[in-house]
XYZ file of N, CA and C in Angstrom:
375
model
N -13.661 -43.002 12.440
C -13.869 -42.709 13.857
C -12.579 -42.960 14.636
N -12.223 -42.012 15.499
C -11.019 -42.160 16.308
C -11.208 -43.279 17.324
N -10.150 -44.048 17.521
C -10.247 -45.055 18.563
C -10.050 -44.407 19.924
N -10.477 -45.092 20.967
C -10.464 -44.552 22.328
C -9.075 -44.074 22.753
N -8.039 -44.803 22.383
C -6.674 -44.424 22.748
C -6.334 -43.035 22.219
N -6.704 -42.762 20.977
C -6.412 -41.458 20.386
C -7.237 -40.351 21.023
N -8.478 -40.650 21.355
C -9.349 -39.659 21.999
C -8.785 -39.278 23.368
N -8.409 -40.288 24.154
C -7.851 -40.030 25.480
C -6.521 -39.291 25.355
N -5.667 -39.722 24.436
C -4.377 -39.065 24.240
C -4.525 -37.596 23.908
N -5.420 -37.287 22.987
C -5.649 -35.890 22.586
C -6.224 -35.070 23.744
N -7.171 -35.638 24.468
C -7.772 -34.930 25.608
C -6.722 -34.665 26.687
N -5.854 -35.656 26.946
C -4.808 -35.459 27.934
C -3.860 -34.341 27.503
N -3.430 -34.364 26.248
C -2.502 -33.346 25.740
C -3.124 -31.952 25.873
N -4.370 -31.812 25.492
C -5.050 -30.520 25.630
C -5.049 -30.056 27.086
N -5.370 -30.974 27.996
C -5.433 -30.641 29.424
C -4.041 -30.307 29.974
N -3.055 -31.136 29.654
C -1.695 -30.944 30.180
C -1.134 -29.578 29.787
N -1.177 -29.262 28.502
C -0.559 -28.011 28.051
C -1.399 -26.794 28.423
N -2.701 -26.956 28.604
C -3.510 -25.863 29.137
C -3.082 -25.554 30.575
N -2.893 -26.598 31.390
C -2.402 -26.379 32.749
C -1.008 -25.758 32.733
N -0.109 -26.298 31.914
C 1.260 -25.790 31.859
C 1.265 -24.305 31.513
N 0.477 -23.912 30.524
C 0.494 -22.530 30.037
C -0.281 -21.562 30.930
N -1.298 -22.060 31.648
C -2.199 -21.158 32.372
C -2.249 -21.346 33.885
N -1.845 -22.523 34.392
C -1.936 -22.799 35.831
C -0.866 -23.821 36.212
N 0.394 -23.484 35.914
C 1.486 -24.454 36.083
C 1.595 -24.985 37.508
N 1.189 -24.207 38.492
C 1.286 -24.674 39.881
C 0.398 -25.894 40.147
N -0.585 -26.144 39.282
C -1.478 -27.297 39.451
C -1.015 -28.543 38.709
N 0.058 -28.455 37.945
C 0.445 -29.560 37.068
C 0.882 -30.808 37.848
N 1.353 -30.631 39.066
C 1.776 -31.763 39.881
C 0.660 -32.750 40.172
N -0.588 -32.325 40.050
C -1.719 -33.223 40.301
C -1.827 -34.319 39.250
N -1.144 -34.165 38.127
C -1.188 -35.176 37.070
C -0.191 -36.320 37.307
N 0.656 -36.174 38.315
C 1.703 -37.151 38.615
C 1.434 -37.804 39.969
N 2.107 -38.927 40.219
C 2.011 -39.663 41.482
C 3.409 -39.771 42.101
N 3.517 -40.239 43.349
C 4.845 -40.407 43.957
C 5.761 -41.355 43.172
N 5.186 -42.280 42.402
C 5.997 -43.221 41.614
C 6.360 -42.689 40.228
N 5.850 -41.525 39.860
C 6.069 -40.980 38.512
C 7.529 -40.624 38.277
N 7.973 -40.807 37.038
C 9.336 -40.478 36.643
C 9.301 -39.458 35.512
N 10.263 -38.516 35.550
C 10.317 -37.426 34.579
C 11.764 -37.213 34.162
N 12.009 -37.189 32.873
C 13.324 -36.827 32.338
C 13.153 -35.518 31.585
N 13.876 -34.494 32.024
C 13.806 -33.175 31.409
C 15.189 -32.807 30.907
N 15.367 -32.874 29.592
C 16.663 -32.559 28.996
C 17.783 -33.388 29.646
N 17.481 -34.642 29.958
C 18.476 -35.549 30.531
C 18.492 -35.597 32.045
N 17.878 -34.625 32.714
C 17.802 -34.632 34.181
C 16.643 -35.517 34.600
N 16.917 -36.491 35.484
C 15.884 -37.446 35.896
C 15.349 -37.088 37.276
N 14.020 -37.100 37.373
C 13.343 -36.782 38.623
C 12.344 -37.884 38.955
N 12.095 -38.086 40.250
C 11.149 -39.101 40.708
C 10.153 -38.465 41.661
N 8.878 -38.686 41.396
C 7.832 -38.259 42.318
C 7.187 -36.939 41.939
N 5.887 -36.854 42.246
C 5.116 -35.680 41.859
C 5.635 -34.384 42.474
N 6.169 -34.432 43.696
C 6.661 -33.197 44.325
C 7.888 -32.647 43.605
N 8.863 -33.521 43.305
C 10.073 -33.064 42.606
C 9.757 -32.625 41.176
N 8.847 -33.348 40.521
C 8.461 -32.990 39.149
C 7.780 -31.623 39.147
N 6.840 -31.423 40.046
C 6.143 -30.140 40.132
C 7.123 -29.009 40.441
N 8.050 -29.251 41.363
C 9.045 -28.228 41.706
C 9.890 -27.854 40.491
N 10.305 -28.844 39.719
C 11.107 -28.577 38.515
C 10.321 -27.744 37.509
N 9.100 -28.151 37.210
C 8.304 -27.449 36.208
C 7.967 -26.025 36.641
N 7.764 -25.825 37.939
C 7.436 -24.494 38.439
C 8.662 -23.611 38.616
N 9.862 -24.199 38.564
C 11.107 -23.429 38.699
C 11.752 -23.114 37.353
N 11.107 -23.490 36.251
C 11.681 -23.190 34.940
C 11.877 -21.682 34.795
N 12.937 -21.271 34.091
C 13.316 -19.843 34.075
C 12.477 -18.972 33.142
N 11.222 -19.301 32.982
C 10.320 -18.459 32.207
C 8.930 -18.568 32.827
N 8.194 -17.502 32.736
C 6.844 -17.494 33.277
C 5.848 -17.904 32.219
N 5.318 -16.914 31.540
C 4.295 -17.187 30.544
C 4.883 -17.830 29.295
N 4.128 -18.771 28.758
C 4.498 -19.410 27.500
C 3.229 -19.938 26.858
N 3.363 -20.339 25.593
C 2.224 -20.918 24.885
C 2.730 -22.084 24.054
N 2.173 -23.260 24.306
C 2.511 -24.451 23.525
C 1.634 -24.510 22.278
N 2.243 -24.802 21.153
C 1.522 -25.041 19.907
C 1.839 -26.478 19.510
N 0.837 -27.324 19.492
C 1.030 -28.752 19.240
C 0.956 -29.023 17.742
N 1.960 -29.734 17.230
C 1.986 -30.107 15.812
C 1.427 -31.505 15.593
N 1.897 -32.476 16.401
C 1.443 -33.855 16.237
C 1.203 -34.498 17.598
N 0.259 -35.440 17.604
C -0.017 -36.280 18.776
C -0.168 -37.704 18.257
N 0.652 -38.617 18.763
C 0.542 -40.033 18.421
C 0.293 -40.807 19.709
N -0.724 -41.661 19.700
C -1.074 -42.441 20.883
C -1.158 -43.918 20.543
N -0.712 -44.745 21.483
C -0.786 -46.199 21.348
C -1.137 -46.809 22.695
N -1.842 -47.931 22.688
C -2.040 -48.647 23.955
C -0.700 -49.189 24.445
N -0.498 -49.180 25.750
C 0.736 -49.740 26.311
C 0.476 -51.153 26.820
N 1.530 -51.838 27.214
C 1.371 -53.206 27.706
C 0.750 -53.230 29.100
N 0.752 -52.103 29.798
C 0.061 -52.004 31.079
C -1.440 -51.913 30.794
N -2.237 -52.733 31.419
C -3.680 -52.798 31.127
C -4.326 -51.417 31.207
N -4.812 -50.946 30.081
C -5.469 -49.646 30.025
C -4.534 -48.466 29.876
N -3.229 -48.720 29.906
C -2.257 -47.639 29.782
C -2.150 -47.130 28.353
N -1.665 -45.905 28.225
C -1.537 -45.271 26.912
C -0.192 -44.557 26.827
N 0.507 -44.762 25.712
C 1.727 -44.013 25.400
C 1.318 -42.865 24.478
N 1.749 -41.648 24.814
C 1.417 -40.473 24.004
C 2.717 -39.762 23.649
N 2.929 -39.521 22.354
C 4.114 -38.798 21.876
C 3.645 -37.492 21.236
N 4.244 -36.388 21.669
C 3.826 -35.055 21.240
C 5.011 -34.326 20.627
N 4.765 -33.610 19.542
C 5.766 -32.680 19.023
C 5.089 -31.340 18.822
N 5.871 -30.281 18.960
C 5.307 -28.953 18.805
C 6.337 -27.889 19.079
N 5.847 -26.712 19.439
C 6.739 -25.598 19.749
C 6.221 -24.850 20.977
N 7.144 -24.161 21.627
C 6.837 -23.348 22.794
C 7.202 -21.910 22.438
N 6.239 -21.030 22.562
C 6.505 -19.608 22.343
C 6.629 -18.944 23.709
N 7.817 -18.439 24.013
C 8.061 -17.765 25.282
C 7.748 -16.282 25.143
N 7.203 -15.693 26.179
C 6.856 -14.286 26.182
C 8.100 -13.438 25.917
N 8.017 -12.555 24.936
C 9.122 -11.668 24.620
C 10.163 -12.235 23.677
N 10.001 -13.495 23.250
C 10.947 -14.123 22.328
C 10.353 -14.147 20.925
N 11.184 -13.899 19.923
C 10.714 -13.887 18.541
C 10.544 -15.279 17.954
N 11.418 -16.199 18.352
C 11.428 -17.519 17.731
C 10.963 -18.582 18.720
N 10.024 -19.427 18.304
C 9.577 -20.516 19.186
C 10.651 -21.597 19.303
N 10.567 -22.360 20.385
C 11.455 -23.503 20.618
C 10.705 -24.775 20.243
N 11.312 -25.630 19.427
C 10.695 -26.912 19.052
C 10.951 -27.920 20.174
N 9.966 -28.798 20.426
C 10.125 -29.802 21.476
C 9.431 -31.102 21.089
N 9.830 -32.158 21.782
C 9.161 -33.460 21.736
C 8.953 -33.910 23.176
N 7.828 -34.576 23.423
C 7.537 -35.054 24.765
C 6.755 -36.352 24.676
N 7.091 -37.285 25.556
C 6.434 -38.586 25.600
C 5.841 -38.775 26.995
N 4.602 -39.253 27.035
C 3.924 -39.555 28.295
C 3.475 -41.009 28.294
N 3.603 -41.672 29.459
C 2.999 -42.979 29.665
C 1.897 -42.765 30.690
N 0.661 -42.881 30.244
C -0.500 -42.656 31.104
C -1.002 -43.985 31.663
N -1.293 -43.988 32.951
C -1.788 -45.180 33.639
C -3.168 -44.870 34.203
N -4.147 -45.768 34.007
C -5.489 -45.500 34.541
C -5.504 -45.582 36.069
N -6.381 -44.781 36.658
C -6.578 -44.802 38.106
C -7.890 -45.528 38.415
N -8.069 -45.908 39.665
C -9.311 -46.575 40.064
C -10.505 -45.634 39.952
N -10.239 -44.324 39.980
C -11.319 -43.340 39.859
C -11.781 -43.157 38.417
N -11.065 -43.743 37.458
C -11.468 -43.639 36.064
C -10.736 -42.588 35.254
N -9.740 -41.944 35.851
C -8.938 -40.984 35.093
C -7.563 -41.603 34.827
N -6.570 -40.777 34.536
C -5.209 -41.248 34.266
C -4.215 -40.395 35.036
N -3.050 -40.972 35.320
C -1.934 -40.186 35.832
C -0.728 -40.463 34.952
N 0.253 -39.557 35.019
C 1.473 -39.689 34.225
C 2.472 -40.534 35.015
N 2.770 -41.737 34.524
C 3.788 -42.579 35.144
C 5.176 -42.191 34.641
N 5.308 -41.969 33.340
C 6.594 -41.602 32.738
C 6.397 -40.392 31.842
N 7.379 -39.495 31.868
C 7.333 -38.271 31.066
C 8.767 -37.963 30.641
N 8.983 -37.864 29.343
C 10.312 -37.532 28.803
C 10.159 -36.302 27.917
N 10.954 -35.259 28.218
C 10.884 -34.000 27.464
C 12.260 -33.663 26.893
N 12.269 -33.235 25.629
C 13.501 -32.771 24.963
C 13.186 -31.608 24.051
N 14.046 -30.591 24.089
C 14.011 -29.553 23.070
C 14.657 -30.129 21.816
N 14.182 -29.720 20.648
C 14.742 -30.180 19.374
C 15.567 -29.054 18.772
N 16.868 -29.243 18.747
C 17.774 -28.235 18.206
C 18.118 -28.566 16.764
N 18.411 -27.524 15.989
C 18.928 -27.784 14.645
C 18.177 -27.219 13.533
């Protein structure tokens, strides 16, 4: 039986990449003003800047294919670290791009989670 951390991690990953691929303009709702995002070395702070960055990426349609999801409890009470690897297939491109992404999820008083930390890197080579 999967432990709760893995269940939440998998559910979050499914939700995040579904939003990214199908309704990217809504992805900012997963972040808070204190959230931090590193995208290929560029550091951003706050849900507005993070949402603006993700919505300004130079491609429209894409499809994420997830290869692995690893989840662990964090030292923050109820928090979860989620590490994802997979590929992104861009519309009109023959070859997918490999990526890795890490999320630190923090529970909210409403019983859901928000992304406190998010680190994204393409994997070259």
